[in-house]
mmCIF file of C-alpha atoms in Angstrom:
data_model
loop_
_atom_site.group_PDB
_atom_site.id
_atom_site.type_symbol
_atom_site.label_atom_id
_atom_site.label_comp_id
_atom_site.label_asym_id
_atom_site.label_seq_id
_atom_site.Cartn_x
_atom_site.Cartn_y
_atom_site.Cartn_z
ATOM 1 C CA MET A 8 98.384 62.418 94.280
ATOM 2 C CA THR A 9 99.745 64.321 97.542
ATOM 3 C CA ALA A 10 97.057 65.190 99.804
ATOM 4 C CA LYS A 11 96.547 69.174 100.144
ATOM 5 C CA ARG A 12 97.512 70.066 103.772
ATOM 6 C CA VAL A 13 94.660 72.379 104.877
ATOM 7 C CA ALA A 14 94.601 74.744 108.042
ATOM 8 C CA VAL A 15 91.155 75.368 109.028
ATOM 9 C CA LEU A 16 90.477 78.575 110.685
ATOM 10 C CA GLY A 17 86.983 78.840 112.505
ATOM 11 C CA SER A 18 87.145 74.755 112.757
ATOM 12 C CA THR A 19 83.998 74.635 115.461
ATOM 13 C CA GLY A 20 81.582 76.854 113.256
ATOM 14 C CA SER A 21 79.038 75.630 110.582
ATOM 15 C CA ILE A 22 81.457 76.041 107.993
ATOM 16 C CA GLY A 23 84.362 74.729 109.907
ATOM 17 C CA THR A 24 82.713 71.407 110.787
ATOM 18 C CA GLN A 25 81.255 70.851 107.225
ATOM 19 C CA THR A 26 85.052 71.411 105.944
ATOM 20 C CA LEU A 27 86.355 68.754 108.392
ATOM 21 C CA ASP A 28 83.431 66.222 107.348
ATOM 22 C CA VAL A 29 84.543 66.536 103.691
ATOM 23 C CA ALA A 30 88.113 65.855 104.817
ATOM 24 C CA TRP A 31 86.860 62.681 106.600
ATOM 25 C CA ARG A 32 85.340 61.843 103.466
ATOM 26 C CA HIS A 33 88.391 62.203 101.361
ATOM 27 C CA PRO A 34 91.463 61.150 103.608
ATOM 28 C CA ASP A 35 93.600 60.467 100.483
ATOM 29 C CA LYS A 36 92.849 64.104 99.118
ATOM 30 C CA ILE A 37 92.995 66.322 102.234
ATOM 31 C CA GLN A 38 95.063 66.356 105.485
ATOM 32 C CA ILE A 39 94.046 68.548 108.282
ATOM 33 C CA VAL A 40 97.353 69.809 109.574
ATOM 34 C CA ALA A 41 96.059 72.896 111.673
ATOM 35 C CA LEU A 42 93.048 74.213 113.473
ATOM 36 C CA ALA A 43 91.646 77.345 114.981
ATOM 37 C CA ALA A 44 89.008 78.736 116.806
ATOM 38 C CA ASN A 45 88.355 81.672 119.058
ATOM 39 C CA HIS A 46 87.469 79.890 122.336
ATOM 40 C CA SER A 47 85.854 76.508 121.564
ATOM 41 C CA VAL A 48 88.765 74.898 123.516
ATOM 42 C CA GLU A 49 86.413 71.278 124.346
ATOM 43 C CA THR A 50 85.693 70.780 120.560
ATOM 44 C CA VAL A 51 89.119 71.712 118.963
ATOM 45 C CA VAL A 52 90.854 69.369 121.261
ATOM 46 C CA GLU A 53 88.509 66.695 119.963
ATOM 47 C CA GLN A 54 89.053 67.618 116.361
ATOM 48 C CA ALA A 55 92.696 67.982 117.003
ATOM 49 C CA HIS A 56 92.646 64.218 118.285
ATOM 50 C CA GLU A 57 90.464 63.189 115.399
ATOM 51 C CA PHE A 58 92.691 64.459 112.853
ATOM 52 C CA ARG A 59 95.943 64.042 114.598
ATOM 53 C CA VAL A 60 96.755 67.605 113.807
ATOM 54 C CA ARG A 61 99.927 69.290 114.973
ATOM 55 C CA ASN A 62 99.313 72.755 115.489
ATOM 56 C CA VAL A 63 96.170 74.575 117.060
ATOM 57 C CA ALA A 64 95.462 78.407 117.795
ATOM 58 C CA PHE A 65 92.600 79.988 119.812
ATOM 59 C CA GLY A 66 91.920 83.588 119.114
ATOM 60 C CA ASP A 67 90.975 84.300 122.708
ATOM 61 C CA GLU A 68 94.139 84.955 124.579
ATOM 62 C CA THR A 69 92.350 83.898 127.654
ATOM 63 C CA MET A 70 91.788 80.355 126.825
ATOM 64 C CA ARG A 71 95.816 79.825 128.073
ATOM 65 C CA ASP A 72 95.162 78.548 131.199
ATOM 66 C CA HIS A 73 91.885 76.429 129.903
ATOM 67 C CA ALA A 74 92.086 72.981 131.946
ATOM 68 C CA MET A 75 90.973 71.029 128.435
ATOM 69 C CA LEU A 76 94.482 72.129 126.826
ATOM 70 C CA ALA A 77 96.184 69.227 128.913
ATOM 71 C CA ASN A 78 94.409 66.924 126.858
ATOM 72 C CA VAL A 79 96.001 67.932 123.425
ATOM 73 C CA HIS A 80 97.983 65.061 122.769
ATOM 74 C CA GLU A 81 101.532 65.328 123.066
ATOM 75 C CA GLY A 82 103.918 67.193 120.232
ATOM 76 C CA VAL A 83 101.017 69.864 119.388
ATOM 77 C CA SER A 84 101.962 73.321 119.119
ATOM 78 C CA VAL A 85 99.182 75.593 120.667
ATOM 79 C CA GLY A 86 98.859 79.533 119.877
ATOM 80 C CA PHE A 87 96.861 82.233 121.135
ATOM 81 C CA GLY A 88 95.724 85.568 120.114
ATOM 82 C CA GLN A 89 95.743 86.844 116.548
ATOM 83 C CA GLN A 90 99.677 86.030 116.143
ATOM 84 C CA GLY A 91 98.908 82.754 116.985
ATOM 85 C CA ILE A 92 96.468 82.140 114.248
ATOM 86 C CA LEU A 93 98.702 84.018 111.597
ATOM 87 C CA ASP A 94 101.496 81.706 112.852
ATOM 88 C CA LEU A 95 99.232 78.533 111.406
ATOM 89 C CA VAL A 96 98.826 80.564 108.112
ATOM 90 C CA HIS A 97 102.530 80.953 107.620
ATOM 91 C CA SER A 98 103.318 77.365 108.687
ATOM 92 C CA ASP A 99 105.569 75.533 106.101
ATOM 93 C CA ASP A 100 103.157 72.487 106.433
ATOM 94 C CA VAL A 101 100.004 74.275 105.270
ATOM 95 C CA ASP A 102 99.174 74.419 101.390
ATOM 96 C CA CYS A 103 95.893 75.898 101.830
ATOM 97 C CA VAL A 104 93.938 77.773 104.267
ATOM 98 C CA VAL A 105 90.188 77.617 104.881
ATOM 99 C CA ASN A 106 89.142 80.899 106.428
ATOM 100 C CA ALA A 107 85.657 80.405 108.122
ATOM 101 C CA LEU A 108 86.452 82.949 110.802
ATOM 102 C CA VAL A 109 83.386 85.001 111.669
ATOM 103 C CA GLY A 110 83.591 88.835 110.997
ATOM 104 C CA ALA A 111 86.431 91.328 110.671
ATOM 105 C CA ALA A 112 88.608 89.047 112.483
ATOM 106 C CA GLY A 113 89.274 86.848 109.563
ATOM 107 C CA MET A 114 90.401 89.600 107.351
ATOM 108 C CA ARG A 115 94.112 89.942 108.266
ATOM 109 C CA ALA A 116 94.159 86.169 108.191
ATOM 110 C CA SER A 117 93.060 86.068 104.469
ATOM 111 C CA TYR A 118 95.902 88.639 103.626
ATOM 112 C CA GLU A 119 98.419 86.977 105.371
ATOM 113 C CA THR A 120 97.516 83.557 103.599
ATOM 114 C CA LEU A 121 97.852 85.308 100.279
ATOM 115 C CA ALA A 122 100.981 87.378 101.121
ATOM 116 C CA ALA A 123 102.356 83.901 102.174
ATOM 117 C CA GLY A 124 101.738 82.261 98.431
ATOM 118 C CA LYS A 125 99.311 80.144 100.095
ATOM 119 C CA GLN A 126 95.793 79.119 98.333
ATOM 120 C CA LEU A 127 92.817 80.698 100.429
ATOM 121 C CA ALA A 128 89.351 78.936 100.280
ATOM 122 C CA LEU A 129 87.333 81.837 101.419
ATOM 123 C CA ALA A 130 84.558 81.649 103.713
ATOM 124 C CA ASN A 131 85.019 84.866 105.613
ATOM 125 C CA LYS A 132 82.674 87.674 103.835
ATOM 126 C CA GLU A 133 84.396 90.433 105.410
ATOM 127 C CA SER A 134 87.777 89.950 103.747
ATOM 128 C CA LEU A 135 86.576 91.348 100.544
ATOM 129 C CA VAL A 136 83.795 93.367 101.398
ATOM 130 C CA VAL A 137 86.177 95.348 103.737
ATOM 131 C CA ALA A 138 89.366 94.975 102.154
ATOM 132 C CA GLY A 139 88.809 93.521 98.685
ATOM 133 C CA ASP A 140 90.839 96.352 97.465
ATOM 134 C CA LEU A 141 93.933 95.067 98.995
ATOM 135 C CA ILE A 142 93.359 91.217 98.691
ATOM 136 C CA MET A 143 92.522 91.003 95.394
ATOM 137 C CA PRO A 144 95.764 91.962 93.818
ATOM 138 C CA LEU A 145 97.594 89.531 95.794
ATOM 139 C CA ALA A 146 95.310 86.829 94.467
ATOM 140 C CA LYS A 147 95.975 88.047 91.000
ATOM 141 C CA GLN A 148 99.461 88.491 91.377
ATOM 142 C CA LEU A 149 99.667 84.551 92.516
ATOM 143 C CA ASP A 150 97.465 83.330 89.678
ATOM 144 C CA GLU A 151 99.493 85.056 87.046
ATOM 145 C CA ALA A 152 102.429 83.245 88.590
ATOM 146 C CA ALA A 153 100.796 80.291 88.552
ATOM 147 C CA GLY A 154 99.317 80.600 85.045
ATOM 148 C CA HIS A 155 95.946 79.698 86.316
ATOM 149 C CA PRO A 156 93.194 80.957 88.654
ATOM 150 C CA TRP A 157 93.719 78.944 92.022
ATOM 151 C CA ALA A 158 94.758 81.396 94.750
ATOM 152 C CA LEU A 159 91.344 82.183 95.874
ATOM 153 C CA MET A 160 88.468 79.976 95.673
ATOM 154 C CA PRO A 161 85.145 81.304 97.276
ATOM 155 C CA ILE A 162 83.523 78.839 99.773
ATOM 156 C CA ASP A 163 79.916 80.187 99.229
ATOM 157 C CA SER A 164 77.117 78.356 97.537
ATOM 158 C CA GLU A 165 76.555 81.809 95.498
ATOM 159 C CA HIS A 166 79.842 82.739 94.317
ATOM 160 C CA GLY A 167 80.946 78.984 93.961
ATOM 161 C CA ALA A 168 77.841 78.761 91.697
ATOM 162 C CA ILE A 169 79.247 81.803 89.558
ATOM 163 C CA TYR A 170 82.768 80.712 89.787
ATOM 164 C CA GLN A 171 81.498 77.137 88.049
ATOM 165 C CA CYS A 172 79.242 78.952 85.552
ATOM 166 C CA LEU A 173 82.248 81.032 84.319
ATOM 167 C CA LEU A 174 84.644 78.240 83.617
ATOM 168 C CA GLY A 175 85.463 78.288 79.840
ATOM 169 C CA GLU A 176 83.821 81.368 79.047
ATOM 170 C CA ARG A 177 85.082 84.715 78.227
ATOM 171 C CA HIS A 178 84.836 87.330 80.792
ATOM 172 C CA GLU A 179 84.018 90.195 78.126
ATOM 173 C CA GLU A 180 81.165 88.456 77.231
ATOM 174 C CA VAL A 181 79.419 88.256 80.596
ATOM 175 C CA ALA A 182 76.308 90.526 80.246
ATOM 176 C CA ALA A 183 75.124 90.003 84.195
ATOM 177 C CA LEU A 184 75.675 88.203 86.948
ATOM 178 C CA TRP A 185 72.508 86.858 88.915
ATOM 179 C CA VAL A 186 72.938 86.363 92.625
ATOM 180 C CA THR A 187 70.117 84.490 94.189
ATOM 181 C CA ALA A 188 68.703 84.660 97.471
ATOM 182 C CA SER A 189 66.274 82.777 99.699
ATOM 183 C CA GLY A 190 64.341 85.489 100.849
ATOM 184 C CA GLY A 191 65.127 84.843 104.324
ATOM 185 C CA PRO A 192 62.345 83.847 107.128
ATOM 186 C CA PHE A 193 60.556 87.400 106.654
ATOM 187 C CA ARG A 194 59.836 87.381 103.080
ATOM 188 C CA GLY A 195 57.049 89.051 102.159
ATOM 189 C CA ARG A 196 56.728 90.937 105.630
ATOM 190 C CA THR A 197 56.185 94.559 105.643
ATOM 191 C CA ARG A 198 58.252 97.185 107.758
ATOM 192 C CA ASP A 199 55.651 97.301 110.368
ATOM 193 C CA GLN A 200 55.504 93.450 111.030
ATOM 194 C CA LEU A 201 59.382 93.213 110.967
ATOM 195 C CA SER A 202 59.675 95.858 113.678
ATOM 196 C CA GLY A 203 58.433 93.113 116.585
ATOM 197 C CA MET A 204 60.591 90.456 115.248
ATOM 198 C CA THR A 205 62.620 88.542 117.868
ATOM 199 C CA ALA A 206 65.844 86.843 117.375
ATOM 200 C CA LYS A 207 64.132 83.263 117.744
ATOM 201 C CA GLU A 208 62.132 84.057 114.715
ATOM 202 C CA ALA A 209 65.143 85.617 112.727
ATOM 203 C CA LEU A 210 67.269 82.456 113.195
ATOM 204 C CA ALA A 211 64.499 80.517 111.682
ATOM 205 C CA HIS A 212 66.102 80.176 108.175
ATOM 206 C CA PRO A 213 63.685 78.355 105.490
ATOM 207 C CA THR A 214 66.514 76.429 103.635
ATOM 208 C CA TRP A 215 69.969 76.897 105.015
ATOM 209 C CA LYS A 216 71.568 75.829 108.416
ATOM 210 C CA MET A 217 74.472 78.423 109.380
ATOM 211 C CA GLY A 218 75.627 80.364 112.392
ATOM 212 C CA PRO A 219 73.735 82.955 114.108
ATOM 213 C CA LYS A 220 75.318 86.020 112.506
ATOM 214 C CA ILE A 221 75.058 85.277 108.882
ATOM 215 C CA THR A 222 71.537 83.741 109.672
ATOM 216 C CA ILE A 223 70.593 87.310 111.121
ATOM 217 C CA ASP A 224 72.222 88.823 108.193
ATOM 218 C CA SER A 225 70.213 86.589 105.855
ATOM 219 C CA SER A 226 67.135 87.557 107.246
ATOM 220 C CA THR A 227 67.992 91.373 107.057
ATOM 221 C CA LEU A 228 69.385 90.593 103.303
ATOM 222 C CA MET A 229 72.480 92.275 104.361
ATOM 223 C CA ASN A 230 74.029 88.990 103.694
ATOM 224 C CA LYS A 231 72.905 89.341 100.011
ATOM 225 C CA GLY A 232 74.265 93.154 100.032
ATOM 226 C CA LEU A 233 77.830 91.703 101.160
ATOM 227 C CA GLU A 234 77.616 88.814 98.352
ATOM 228 C CA VAL A 235 77.262 91.693 95.863
ATOM 229 C CA ILE A 236 80.347 93.259 97.044
ATOM 230 C CA GLU A 237 82.055 90.250 97.090
ATOM 231 C CA ALA A 238 81.095 89.410 93.518
ATOM 232 C CA HIS A 239 82.333 92.810 92.579
ATOM 233 C CA HIS A 240 85.974 91.897 93.792
ATOM 234 C CA LEU A 241 85.922 88.245 92.953
ATOM 235 C CA PHE A 242 84.996 88.566 89.282
ATOM 236 C CA ASP A 243 86.156 92.165 88.512
ATOM 237 C CA MET A 244 82.369 92.900 87.596
ATOM 238 C CA PRO A 245 80.902 96.632 87.889
ATOM 239 C CA TYR A 246 78.015 96.855 90.220
ATOM 240 C CA ASP A 247 75.298 97.726 87.494
ATOM 241 C CA ARG A 248 76.253 94.341 86.123
ATOM 242 C CA ILE A 249 75.547 92.502 89.388
ATOM 243 C CA LYS A 250 71.702 91.562 90.076
ATOM 244 C CA VAL A 251 70.090 89.890 92.686
ATOM 245 C CA VAL A 252 66.685 87.893 92.654
ATOM 246 C CA VAL A 253 64.834 86.004 95.213
ATOM 247 C CA GLN A 254 64.616 82.381 94.352
ATOM 248 C CA PRO A 255 62.631 81.031 97.651
ATOM 249 C CA GLN A 256 63.571 77.335 97.218
ATOM 250 C CA SER A 257 67.037 77.879 97.110
ATOM 251 C CA ALA A 258 67.494 75.432 94.357
ATOM 252 C CA ILE A 259 69.393 77.914 91.977
ATOM 253 C CA HIS A 260 72.222 78.873 93.821
ATOM 254 C CA SER A 261 73.251 81.735 91.336
ATOM 255 C CA MET A 262 73.527 82.214 87.168
ATOM 256 C CA VAL A 263 75.477 84.166 84.619
ATOM 257 C CA GLU A 264 73.962 85.610 81.478
ATOM 258 C CA TYR A 265 75.907 86.279 78.435
ATOM 259 C CA SER A 266 76.036 88.789 75.738
ATOM 260 C CA ASP A 267 73.920 86.435 73.312
ATOM 261 C CA GLY A 268 71.131 85.877 75.907
ATOM 262 C CA SER A 269 72.306 82.671 77.267
ATOM 263 C CA VAL A 270 71.696 82.211 80.894
ATOM 264 C CA LYS A 271 74.004 79.449 82.873
ATOM 265 C CA ALA A 272 72.246 78.303 86.227
ATOM 266 C CA HIS A 273 74.064 76.414 88.848
ATOM 267 C CA LEU A 274 71.631 74.143 90.726
ATOM 268 C CA GLY A 275 71.601 71.639 93.517
ATOM 269 C CA THR A 276 71.043 70.327 96.880
ATOM 270 C CA THR A 277 71.079 73.247 99.562
ATOM 271 C CA ASP A 278 74.339 71.611 101.654
ATOM 272 C CA MET A 279 77.146 73.813 102.163
ATOM 273 C CA ARG A 280 79.571 70.694 101.596
ATOM 274 C CA ILE A 281 79.149 70.698 97.979
ATOM 275 C CA PRO A 282 80.597 74.290 97.669
ATOM 276 C CA ILE A 283 83.181 73.478 100.192
ATOM 277 C CA GLN A 284 84.622 70.389 98.461
ATOM 278 C CA PHE A 285 84.522 71.982 95.335
ATOM 279 C CA ALA A 286 86.821 74.847 96.358
ATOM 280 C CA LEU A 287 88.959 72.250 97.642
ATOM 281 C CA SER A 288 89.016 69.984 94.691
ATOM 282 C CA TYR A 289 89.293 72.435 92.055
ATOM 283 C CA PRO A 290 89.892 71.695 89.293
ATOM 284 C CA ASP A 291 89.097 68.314 89.988
ATOM 285 C CA ARG A 292 85.518 66.850 91.142
ATOM 286 C CA TRP A 293 84.966 64.197 93.731
ATOM 287 C CA ASP A 294 82.273 62.003 94.691
ATOM 288 C CA ALA A 295 79.403 63.861 95.807
ATOM 289 C CA PRO A 296 79.181 64.620 99.672
ATOM 290 C CA VAL A 297 75.468 64.714 99.704
ATOM 291 C CA GLU A 298 72.589 63.041 97.858
ATOM 292 C CA PRO A 299 71.942 64.827 94.742
ATOM 293 C CA MET A 300 68.868 66.897 94.284
ATOM 294 C CA ASP A 301 66.063 64.693 93.056
ATOM 295 C CA PHE A 302 64.429 67.348 90.041
ATOM 296 C CA THR A 303 61.364 65.089 90.189
ATOM 297 C CA LYS A 304 60.497 66.240 93.612
ATOM 298 C CA LEU A 305 61.663 69.748 93.178
ATOM 299 C CA GLY A 306 57.997 70.975 91.961
ATOM 300 C CA LYS A 307 58.652 74.382 91.230
ATOM 301 C CA LEU A 308 60.945 77.122 90.667
ATOM 302 C CA GLU A 309 59.665 80.876 91.837
ATOM 303 C CA PHE A 310 61.708 84.337 91.145
ATOM 304 C CA TYR A 311 60.729 87.677 92.690
ATOM 305 C CA PRO A 312 62.543 91.210 93.063
ATOM 306 C CA VAL A 313 64.290 92.347 96.306
ATOM 307 C CA ASP A 314 62.346 94.317 98.488
ATOM 308 C CA GLU A 315 64.840 97.107 99.197
ATOM 309 C CA GLU A 316 62.598 99.466 100.947
ATOM 310 C CA THR A 317 61.516 96.776 103.507
ATOM 311 C CA PHE A 318 65.027 95.401 103.713
ATOM 312 C CA ARG A 319 67.067 98.516 103.850
ATOM 313 C CA CYS A 320 70.272 96.517 104.609
ATOM 314 C CA PHE A 321 70.461 95.369 101.344
ATOM 315 C CA ALA A 322 70.200 99.012 99.982
ATOM 316 C CA LEU A 323 72.951 100.240 102.396
ATOM 317 C CA ALA A 324 75.224 97.352 101.672
ATOM 318 C CA LYS A 325 74.910 98.232 98.037
ATOM 319 C CA ARG A 326 75.615 101.740 98.418
ATOM 320 C CA ALA A 327 78.599 101.136 100.470
ATOM 321 C CA GLY A 328 79.899 99.161 97.542
ATOM 322 C CA ALA A 329 79.082 101.308 94.802
ATOM 323 C CA THR A 330 80.686 104.345 97.025
ATOM 324 C CA GLY A 331 83.501 101.855 97.706
ATOM 325 C CA GLY A 332 86.602 103.049 99.827
ATOM 326 C CA THR A 333 86.277 102.686 103.386
ATOM 327 C CA LEU A 334 82.665 102.899 103.409
ATOM 328 C CA PRO A 335 82.206 99.111 103.637
ATOM 329 C CA CYS A 336 84.432 98.871 106.334
ATOM 330 C CA VAL A 337 82.222 101.264 108.410
ATOM 331 C CA MET A 338 79.019 99.557 107.148
ATOM 332 C CA ASN A 339 80.458 96.087 108.035
ATOM 333 C CA ALA A 340 81.268 97.089 111.870
ATOM 334 C CA ALA A 341 78.268 98.693 112.349
ATOM 335 C CA ASN A 342 76.238 95.811 111.280
ATOM 336 C CA GLU A 343 78.239 93.254 113.298
ATOM 337 C CA VAL A 344 77.506 95.541 116.650
ATOM 338 C CA ALA A 345 73.916 95.728 115.567
ATOM 339 C CA VAL A 346 73.388 92.213 114.907
ATOM 340 C CA ALA A 347 75.345 91.308 118.398
ATOM 341 C CA ALA A 348 72.980 93.409 120.193
ATOM 342 C CA PHE A 349 69.983 92.200 118.501
ATOM 343 C CA LEU A 350 70.889 88.550 119.614
ATOM 344 C CA ALA A 351 71.446 89.664 122.850
ATOM 345 C CA ASP A 352 68.075 91.470 123.083
ATOM 346 C CA ARG A 353 69.437 94.756 123.356
ATOM 347 C CA CYS A 354 67.994 96.224 120.455
ATOM 348 C CA GLY A 355 65.049 95.985 118.069
ATOM 349 C CA TYR A 356 65.184 94.169 114.761
ATOM 350 C CA LEU A 357 64.700 97.380 112.618
ATOM 351 C CA ASP A 358 67.238 99.156 114.907
ATOM 352 C CA ILE A 359 69.865 97.160 112.727
ATOM 353 C CA ASP A 360 69.379 99.038 109.671
ATOM 354 C CA ALA A 361 68.956 102.423 111.721
ATOM 355 C CA CYS A 362 72.364 101.801 113.281
ATOM 356 C CA VAL A 363 73.937 100.734 110.334
ATOM 357 C CA GLU A 364 72.702 103.939 108.271
ATOM 358 C CA HIS A 365 73.581 106.477 111.179
ATOM 359 C CA ALA A 366 77.315 105.002 111.049
ATOM 360 C CA MET A 367 77.645 105.248 107.110
ATOM 361 C CA ASP A 368 76.370 108.757 107.097
ATOM 362 C CA ALA A 369 78.759 109.841 109.830
ATOM 363 C CA HIS A 370 81.831 108.474 108.071
ATOM 364 C CA GLU A 371 84.046 110.577 105.780
ATOM 365 C CA VAL A 372 85.046 108.129 103.180
ATOM 366 C CA GLN A 373 88.931 107.492 102.683
ATOM 367 C CA ALA A 374 90.545 105.602 99.884
ATOM 368 C CA VAL A 375 91.603 102.012 101.227
ATOM 369 C CA GLU A 376 95.577 101.857 102.130
ATOM 370 C CA SER A 377 96.182 99.412 104.324
ATOM 371 C CA LEU A 378 94.636 96.808 106.876
ATOM 372 C CA ASP A 379 95.946 98.910 110.170
ATOM 373 C CA GLN A 380 93.913 101.695 108.433
ATOM 374 C CA LEU A 381 91.137 99.811 108.370
ATOM 375 C CA ALA A 382 91.261 98.720 111.929
ATOM 376 C CA GLU A 383 91.117 102.014 113.451
ATOM 377 C CA ILE A 384 88.241 102.750 111.227
ATOM 378 C CA ASP A 385 86.524 99.772 112.394
ATOM 379 C CA ALA A 386 87.145 100.350 115.726
ATOM 380 C CA TRP A 387 85.538 104.011 115.176
ATOM 381 C CA ALA A 388 82.633 102.464 113.315
ATOM 382 C CA ARG A 389 82.066 100.045 116.430
ATOM 383 C CA ALA A 390 82.132 102.745 118.940
ATOM 384 C CA VAL A 391 79.796 105.162 117.201
ATOM 385 C CA SER A 392 77.008 102.293 116.792
ATOM 386 C CA ARG A 393 77.507 101.295 120.331
ATOM 387 C CA GLU A 394 76.992 104.747 121.383
ATOM 388 C CA TYR A 395 74.063 104.853 118.709
ATOM 389 C CA LEU A 396 72.236 101.817 120.383
ATOM 390 C CA GLY A 397 73.128 102.559 123.783
ATOM 391 C CA VAL A 398 75.314 99.299 124.436
ATOM 392 C CA ALA A 399 78.473 98.822 126.098
#
């Protein structure tokens, strides 16, 4: 078996480092050939030495003069800016791109990966949330040419779970997709209680260890709204057949309900290396990267409805998805600005959903036509959101 040659975009983040751990455990199956990050030069250099990669890139152009780049081993190509990252995607040495870039910055990399005929292992939510109308047709074309689904593998506990529950089943017999949510650190709180929450409190996720942006999104339940939009695109499922349930133990990663009343649930340990590994190994299954779940110690499984009135980001994301067009782009951009401001202590917790709603209400929805169009709307939404919050 020839090792799959993998480029990891966002190699220094939570998903990126766990992807490298999976590769380290399976050196005969995965060869890391390229790494990209925004500005974590020291970490990328260390990773480049460990995996002996020949191509690295940094999204931040100012990293060109970083002293640590002198320590990259001989023969390594170093790129900068968005073009530097896209050059990795188009490299003939790459079979599969793991896109773990944070935010809208990863969207063009996803598009170019599929346009180049490469497999995309996707952990960047914004790619489908904002540009699903452009990206999914590319994936479907590649799947049709290959004669089986392989072009786009989700790196996500929920969508990876749904993907596995759908294997061998007929699409027309699916009654509903059930996306599970932990409920985040503020489950059960009221709007009044949320008003004074700090970034430190919001970052204390009860079950998952993730990066700061996605952890805040999990606390507001924006993350779950984004996942509903992703599920719509990934599985070609109408919004009225995508449901969300709070499952605090995070033992059930998602479920699929069928027309005969049967429900398939995907259960497992709360460790992202499991869905990462499946995305890279499919259709094979490799040895587990973590200890399997001990069901004798699980104790209980609880299920609750989502409190959409308290966690308004969830309702706003659903509204953006159902409306479609360019509204998800505006919603996503406003959320990124508001979350960044909240993490920098420049706005309150409830200002996040207020900012998102303000930008969405100010936008005149258009049909999605191109990545350039989405980039312009993204920039507009960020400017509107910064003005609303009073941040530079």
